Amino acid sequence: EELGVTVRRARPLLRFRHDYRDRHVLLDTWCVDDWDGEPASREQQAFSWRAADDLADLDLLPTVAPIIKALRLPPLYVFTRPDATLFELLTGLIRLPRGALLRLRLPSLPEREYAALAASLLPAVRAAGLKLILDRDPALVAALGADGWHASSAALRRYGARPIAADRWFGCSVHTAEELRAAQIVDADF
């Protein structure tokens, strides 16, 4: 109604509560994939089409930050098989959808071999249009220039603040309400 369109197809994006001093707001956001009509400002608010990555220069309410984060998050998160070889990983990249996050999940590989494999794999991951997520020491993300870090619930307990830069993806495995709160405290993206 605020944009003068009729929604034909939409999917849920994010639902969350934001607490102000004087009120609580429940935000239920959706991605609209198809509509009838031409979107336009009908209530004198500013209106422009922007990519989710191109909103930093706008003066937005704090409630918008989680929505932008959700919009920017790639829709697919792919895990490697725990015993995958470099050859299998390299030959399998072509089958993955461009833009997906690829978590290098090789729990039995020693640290040094994991780092070497990640360094070898990164150029091919980028060439395939994917983003590489590591799950060992978060410092390795910066050292290699990987796209993000995934914390296990055990690793999550070791940090009181976000352990990687804000421009990198940060995911956490959580299994309890307490772990979910811990992930929120350290500003996990997903």
PDB file of C-alpha atoms in Angstrom:
ATOM      1  CA  GLU A   1       0.000   0.000   0.000  1.00  0.00           C
ATOM      2  CA  GLU A   2       2.852   2.471   0.750  1.00  0.00           C
ATOM      3  CA  LEU A   3       4.368   1.822  -2.698  1.00  0.00           C
ATOM      4  CA  GLY A   4       1.181   1.456  -4.721  1.00  0.00           C
ATOM      5  CA  VAL A   5       1.753  -2.133  -5.811  1.00  0.00           C
ATOM      6  CA  THR A   6      -0.104  -5.398  -5.405  1.00  0.00           C
ATOM      7  CA  VAL A   7       2.127  -8.266  -4.285  1.00  0.00           C
ATOM      8  CA  ARG A   8       1.809 -11.374  -6.448  1.00  0.00           C
ATOM      9  CA  ARG A   9       4.646 -13.502  -5.034  1.00  0.00           C
ATOM     10  CA  ALA A  10       6.725 -13.048  -1.857  1.00  0.00           C
ATOM     11  CA  ARG A  11       8.787 -15.114   0.540  1.00  0.00           C
ATOM     12  CA  PRO A  12       9.684 -14.545   4.193  1.00  0.00           C
ATOM     13  CA  LEU A  13      13.073 -12.921   4.808  1.00  0.00           C
ATOM     14  CA  LEU A  14      13.394 -12.079   8.484  1.00  0.00           C
ATOM     15  CA  ARG A  15      11.184 -11.633  11.507  1.00  0.00           C
ATOM     16  CA  PHE A  16      12.563 -10.009  14.622  1.00  0.00           C
ATOM     17  CA  ARG A  17      11.722  -7.761  17.519  1.00  0.00           C
ATOM     18  CA  HIS A  18      13.399  -4.415  18.092  1.00  0.00           C
ATOM     19  CA  ASP A  19      13.132  -2.789  21.501  1.00  0.00           C
ATOM     20  CA  TYR A  20      13.064   0.967  21.786  1.00  0.00           C
ATOM     21  CA  ARG A  21      12.935   2.721  25.171  1.00  0.00           C
ATOM     22  CA  ASP A  22       9.237   3.400  24.881  1.00  0.00           C
ATOM     23  CA  ARG A  23       7.945   0.597  22.640  1.00  0.00           C
ATOM     24  CA  HIS A  24       8.575  -2.790  21.095  1.00  0.00           C
ATOM     25  CA  VAL A  25       8.320  -3.307  17.359  1.00  0.00           C
ATOM     26  CA  LEU A  26       7.919  -6.664  15.633  1.00  0.00           C
ATOM     27  CA  LEU A  27       9.307  -6.460  12.111  1.00  0.00           C
ATOM     28  CA  ASP A  28       8.116  -9.084   9.660  1.00  0.00           C
ATOM     29  CA  THR A  29      10.061  -8.570   6.424  1.00  0.00           C
ATOM     30  CA  TRP A  30       9.529 -10.296   3.109  1.00  0.00           C
ATOM     31  CA  CYS A  31      11.246 -10.411  -0.270  1.00  0.00           C
ATOM     32  CA  VAL A  32       8.759  -9.511  -2.962  1.00  0.00           C
ATOM     33  CA  ASP A  33       9.589 -11.385  -6.166  1.00  0.00           C
ATOM     34  CA  ASP A  34       6.627 -10.360  -8.314  1.00  0.00           C
ATOM     35  CA  TRP A  35       4.107  -7.526  -8.174  1.00  0.00           C
ATOM     36  CA  ASP A  36       1.591  -5.567 -10.211  1.00  0.00           C
ATOM     37  CA  GLY A  37       1.949  -1.816 -10.553  1.00  0.00           C
ATOM     38  CA  GLU A  38       4.841   0.630 -10.615  1.00  0.00           C
ATOM     39  CA  PRO A  39       6.445   1.187  -7.181  1.00  0.00           C
ATOM     40  CA  ALA A  40       6.398   4.844  -6.123  1.00  0.00           C
ATOM     41  CA  SER A  41       6.431   6.787  -2.871  1.00  0.00           C
ATOM     42  CA  ARG A  42       2.823   7.366  -1.818  1.00  0.00           C
ATOM     43  CA  GLU A  43       3.463   8.765   1.659  1.00  0.00           C
ATOM     44  CA  GLN A  44       6.149  11.385   0.895  1.00  0.00           C
ATOM     45  CA  GLN A  45       9.019   9.138   2.016  1.00  0.00           C
ATOM     46  CA  ALA A  46      12.290   9.065   0.058  1.00  0.00           C
ATOM     47  CA  PHE A  47      12.269   6.370  -2.605  1.00  0.00           C
ATOM     48  CA  SER A  48      15.023   4.898  -4.764  1.00  0.00           C
ATOM     49  CA  TRP A  49      16.139   1.497  -5.979  1.00  0.00           C
ATOM     50  CA  ARG A  50      19.389   0.405  -4.317  1.00  0.00           C
ATOM     51  CA  ALA A  51      21.386  -2.800  -4.136  1.00  0.00           C
ATOM     52  CA  ALA A  52      21.686  -4.166  -0.588  1.00  0.00           C
ATOM     53  CA  ASP A  53      25.454  -3.605  -0.751  1.00  0.00           C
ATOM     54  CA  ASP A  54      24.911   0.059  -1.660  1.00  0.00           C
ATOM     55  CA  LEU A  55      23.097   1.424   1.393  1.00  0.00           C
ATOM     56  CA  ALA A  56      25.981   2.579   3.635  1.00  0.00           C
ATOM     57  CA  ASP A  57      25.598   6.254   2.702  1.00  0.00           C
ATOM     58  CA  LEU A  58      21.953   6.423   3.822  1.00  0.00           C
ATOM     59  CA  ASP A  59      20.853   7.590   7.274  1.00  0.00           C
ATOM     60  CA  LEU A  60      18.835   4.529   8.267  1.00  0.00           C
ATOM     61  CA  LEU A  61      17.132   3.545  11.505  1.00  0.00           C
ATOM     62  CA  PRO A  62      18.937   0.898  13.611  1.00  0.00           C
ATOM     63  CA  THR A  63      16.066  -1.500  12.941  1.00  0.00           C
ATOM     64  CA  VAL A  64      17.100  -1.656   9.276  1.00  0.00           C
ATOM     65  CA  ALA A  65      20.592  -3.129   9.925  1.00  0.00           C
ATOM     66  CA  PRO A  66      19.439  -6.750  10.449  1.00  0.00           C
ATOM     67  CA  ILE A  67      17.237  -6.513   7.360  1.00  0.00           C
ATOM     68  CA  ILE A  68      20.124  -5.310   5.210  1.00  0.00           C
ATOM     69  CA  LYS A  69      22.335  -8.081   6.616  1.00  0.00           C
ATOM     70  CA  ALA A  70      19.681 -10.668   5.720  1.00  0.00           C
ATOM     71  CA  LEU A  71      19.279  -9.221   2.215  1.00  0.00           C
ATOM     72  CA  ARG A  72      23.047  -9.355   1.615  1.00  0.00           C
ATOM     73  CA  LEU A  73      23.465 -12.922   2.902  1.00  0.00           C
ATOM     74  CA  PRO A  74      23.779 -15.376   0.014  1.00  0.00           C
ATOM     75  CA  PRO A  75      20.771 -17.712  -0.087  1.00  0.00           C
ATOM     76  CA  LEU A  76      22.854 -20.904  -0.198  1.00  0.00           C
ATOM     77  CA  TYR A  77      25.381 -22.268   2.297  1.00  0.00           C
ATOM     78  CA  VAL A  78      27.184 -25.375   1.076  1.00  0.00           C
ATOM     79  CA  PHE A  79      29.411 -27.590   3.245  1.00  0.00           C
ATOM     80  CA  THR A  80      32.224 -29.729   1.900  1.00  0.00           C
ATOM     81  CA  ARG A  81      32.170 -33.422   2.705  1.00  0.00           C
ATOM     82  CA  PRO A  82      34.291 -33.964   5.841  1.00  0.00           C
ATOM     83  CA  ASP A  83      36.710 -36.219   3.928  1.00  0.00           C
ATOM     84  CA  ALA A  84      36.844 -34.361   0.586  1.00  0.00           C
ATOM     85  CA  THR A  85      40.156 -34.145  -1.265  1.00  0.00           C
ATOM     86  CA  LEU A  86      41.473 -31.075  -3.054  1.00  0.00           C
ATOM     87  CA  PHE A  87      40.804 -32.773  -6.398  1.00  0.00           C
ATOM     88  CA  GLU A  88      37.181 -33.496  -5.428  1.00  0.00           C
ATOM     89  CA  LEU A  89      36.714 -29.954  -4.202  1.00  0.00           C
ATOM     90  CA  LEU A  90      38.164 -28.391  -7.341  1.00  0.00           C
ATOM     91  CA  THR A  91      36.161 -30.565  -9.715  1.00  0.00           C
ATOM     92  CA  GLY A  92      32.961 -30.052  -7.694  1.00  0.00           C
ATOM     93  CA  LEU A  93      33.046 -26.256  -7.714  1.00  0.00           C
ATOM     94  CA  ILE A  94      31.494 -26.034 -11.172  1.00  0.00           C
ATOM     95  CA  ARG A  95      28.321 -27.741  -9.873  1.00  0.00           C
ATOM     96  CA  LEU A  96      27.724 -25.143  -7.173  1.00  0.00           C
ATOM     97  CA  PRO A  97      25.486 -22.113  -7.757  1.00  0.00           C
ATOM     98  CA  ARG A  98      27.329 -18.802  -8.166  1.00  0.00           C
ATOM     99  CA  GLY A  99      27.218 -16.596  -5.109  1.00  0.00           C
ATOM    100  CA  ALA A 100      26.895 -19.447  -2.597  1.00  0.00           C
ATOM    101  CA  LEU A 101      28.921 -19.612   0.592  1.00  0.00           C
ATOM    102  CA  LEU A 102      31.186 -22.684   0.638  1.00  0.00           C
ATOM    103  CA  ARG A 103      32.272 -23.857   4.077  1.00  0.00           C
ATOM    104  CA  LEU A 104      35.554 -25.740   4.063  1.00  0.00           C
ATOM    105  CA  ARG A 105      34.568 -28.364   6.629  1.00  0.00           C
ATOM    106  CA  LEU A 106      37.403 -30.877   7.015  1.00  0.00           C
ATOM    107  CA  PRO A 107      37.454 -31.704  10.755  1.00  0.00           C
ATOM    108  CA  SER A 108      40.110 -34.435  10.637  1.00  0.00           C
ATOM    109  CA  LEU A 109      42.645 -32.412   8.639  1.00  0.00           C
ATOM    110  CA  PRO A 110      45.536 -31.008  10.741  1.00  0.00           C
ATOM    111  CA  GLU A 111      45.697 -27.206  11.033  1.00  0.00           C
ATOM    112  CA  ARG A 112      48.685 -26.684   8.750  1.00  0.00           C
ATOM    113  CA  GLU A 113      47.232 -28.917   6.000  1.00  0.00           C
ATOM    114  CA  TYR A 114      43.836 -27.215   6.354  1.00  0.00           C
ATOM    115  CA  ALA A 115      45.450 -23.780   5.882  1.00  0.00           C
ATOM    116  CA  ALA A 116      47.435 -24.978   2.850  1.00  0.00           C
ATOM    117  CA  LEU A 117      44.363 -26.556   1.264  1.00  0.00           C
ATOM    118  CA  ALA A 118      42.299 -23.403   1.887  1.00  0.00           C
ATOM    119  CA  ALA A 119      45.009 -21.268   0.270  1.00  0.00           C
ATOM    120  CA  SER A 120      45.134 -23.609  -2.746  1.00  0.00           C
ATOM    121  CA  LEU A 121      41.355 -23.682  -3.091  1.00  0.00           C
ATOM    122  CA  LEU A 122      40.631 -19.957  -2.691  1.00  0.00           C
ATOM    123  CA  PRO A 123      41.486 -18.798  -6.262  1.00  0.00           C
ATOM    124  CA  ALA A 124      39.291 -21.520  -7.792  1.00  0.00           C
ATOM    125  CA  VAL A 125      36.450 -20.706  -5.373  1.00  0.00           C
ATOM    126  CA  ARG A 126      36.595 -17.055  -6.410  1.00  0.00           C
ATOM    127  CA  ALA A 127      36.773 -17.976 -10.100  1.00  0.00           C
ATOM    128  CA  ALA A 128      33.612 -20.066  -9.631  1.00  0.00           C
ATOM    129  CA  GLY A 129      31.815 -17.041  -8.146  1.00  0.00           C
ATOM    130  CA  LEU A 130      31.644 -18.543  -4.652  1.00  0.00           C
ATOM    131  CA  LYS A 131      32.657 -17.290  -1.209  1.00  0.00           C
ATOM    132  CA  LEU A 132      34.958 -19.425   0.981  1.00  0.00           C
ATOM    133  CA  ILE A 133      34.073 -19.819   4.661  1.00  0.00           C
ATOM    134  CA  LEU A 134      36.698 -21.319   6.977  1.00  0.00           C
ATOM    135  CA  ASP A 135      36.028 -22.982  10.327  1.00  0.00           C
ATOM    136  CA  ARG A 136      39.385 -23.065  12.116  1.00  0.00           C
ATOM    137  CA  ASP A 137      41.216 -20.103  13.663  1.00  0.00           C
ATOM    138  CA  PRO A 138      39.419 -16.867  12.650  1.00  0.00           C
ATOM    139  CA  ALA A 139      42.836 -15.232  12.082  1.00  0.00           C
ATOM    140  CA  LEU A 140      43.248 -17.560   9.079  1.00  0.00           C
ATOM    141  CA  VAL A 141      40.339 -15.768   7.370  1.00  0.00           C
ATOM    142  CA  ALA A 142      42.259 -12.488   7.368  1.00  0.00           C
ATOM    143  CA  ALA A 143      45.598 -14.138   6.593  1.00  0.00           C
ATOM    144  CA  LEU A 144      44.251 -15.839   3.460  1.00  0.00           C
ATOM    145  CA  GLY A 145      41.657 -13.257   2.481  1.00  0.00           C
ATOM    146  CA  ALA A 146      38.820 -15.771   2.811  1.00  0.00           C
ATOM    147  CA  ASP A 147      35.227 -14.543   2.862  1.00  0.00           C
ATOM    148  CA  GLY A 148      34.239 -15.575   6.358  1.00  0.00           C
ATOM    149  CA  TRP A 149      34.423 -17.803   9.380  1.00  0.00           C
ATOM    150  CA  HIS A 150      32.068 -20.377  10.867  1.00  0.00           C
ATOM    151  CA  ALA A 151      32.268 -20.936  14.636  1.00  0.00           C
ATOM    152  CA  SER A 152      31.260 -24.171  16.269  1.00  0.00           C
ATOM    153  CA  SER A 153      29.282 -23.781  19.479  1.00  0.00           C
ATOM    154  CA  ALA A 154      32.468 -24.624  21.406  1.00  0.00           C
ATOM    155  CA  ALA A 155      34.496 -21.968  19.539  1.00  0.00           C
ATOM    156  CA  LEU A 156      31.705 -19.446  20.039  1.00  0.00           C
ATOM    157  CA  ARG A 157      32.136 -19.678  23.833  1.00  0.00           C
ATOM    158  CA  ARG A 158      35.737 -18.410  23.546  1.00  0.00           C
ATOM    159  CA  TYR A 159      34.761 -14.986  22.182  1.00  0.00           C
ATOM    160  CA  GLY A 160      33.102 -12.016  23.826  1.00  0.00           C
ATOM    161  CA  ALA A 161      33.185  -9.891  20.680  1.00  0.00           C
ATOM    162  CA  ARG A 162      33.082 -10.465  16.955  1.00  0.00           C
ATOM    163  CA  PRO A 163      36.343 -12.306  16.118  1.00  0.00           C
ATOM    164  CA  ILE A 164      36.544 -11.301  12.445  1.00  0.00           C
ATOM    165  CA  ALA A 165      36.125  -8.070  10.526  1.00  0.00           C
ATOM    166  CA  ALA A 166      32.621  -6.769   9.888  1.00  0.00           C
ATOM    167  CA  ASP A 167      33.147  -7.036   6.121  1.00  0.00           C
ATOM    168  CA  ARG A 168      33.507 -10.844   6.367  1.00  0.00           C
ATOM    169  CA  TRP A 169      30.674 -13.329   6.873  1.00  0.00           C
ATOM    170  CA  PHE A 170      30.445 -14.795  10.371  1.00  0.00           C
ATOM    171  CA  GLY A 171      28.272 -17.849  10.994  1.00  0.00           C
ATOM    172  CA  CYS A 172      27.760 -19.882  14.153  1.00  0.00           C
ATOM    173  CA  SER A 173      26.420 -23.323  14.953  1.00  0.00           C
ATOM    174  CA  VAL A 174      23.996 -22.981  17.843  1.00  0.00           C
ATOM    175  CA  HIS A 175      21.885 -25.626  19.532  1.00  0.00           C
ATOM    176  CA  THR A 176      20.436 -23.905  22.601  1.00  0.00           C
ATOM    177  CA  ALA A 177      18.871 -20.566  23.480  1.00  0.00           C
ATOM    178  CA  GLU A 178      22.046 -19.708  25.441  1.00  0.00           C
ATOM    179  CA  GLU A 179      24.228 -20.329  22.382  1.00  0.00           C
ATOM    180  CA  LEU A 180      21.872 -18.238  20.261  1.00  0.00           C
ATOM    181  CA  ARG A 181      22.231 -15.347  22.710  1.00  0.00           C
ATOM    182  CA  ALA A 182      26.032 -15.760  22.595  1.00  0.00           C
ATOM    183  CA  ALA A 183      25.933 -15.605  18.773  1.00  0.00           C
ATOM    184  CA  GLN A 184      23.886 -12.409  18.981  1.00  0.00           C
ATOM    185  CA  ILE A 185      26.334 -10.861  21.467  1.00  0.00           C
ATOM    186  CA  VAL A 186      29.298 -11.451  19.145  1.00  0.00           C
ATOM    187  CA  ASP A 187      27.297 -10.085  16.185  1.00  0.00           C
ATOM    188  CA  ALA A 188      27.112 -13.260  14.124  1.00  0.00           C
ATOM    189  CA  ASP A 189      25.630 -12.760  10.676  1.00  0.00           C
ATOM    190  CA  PHE A 190      23.916 -16.125  10.625  1.00  0.00           C
TER     191      PHE A 190
END
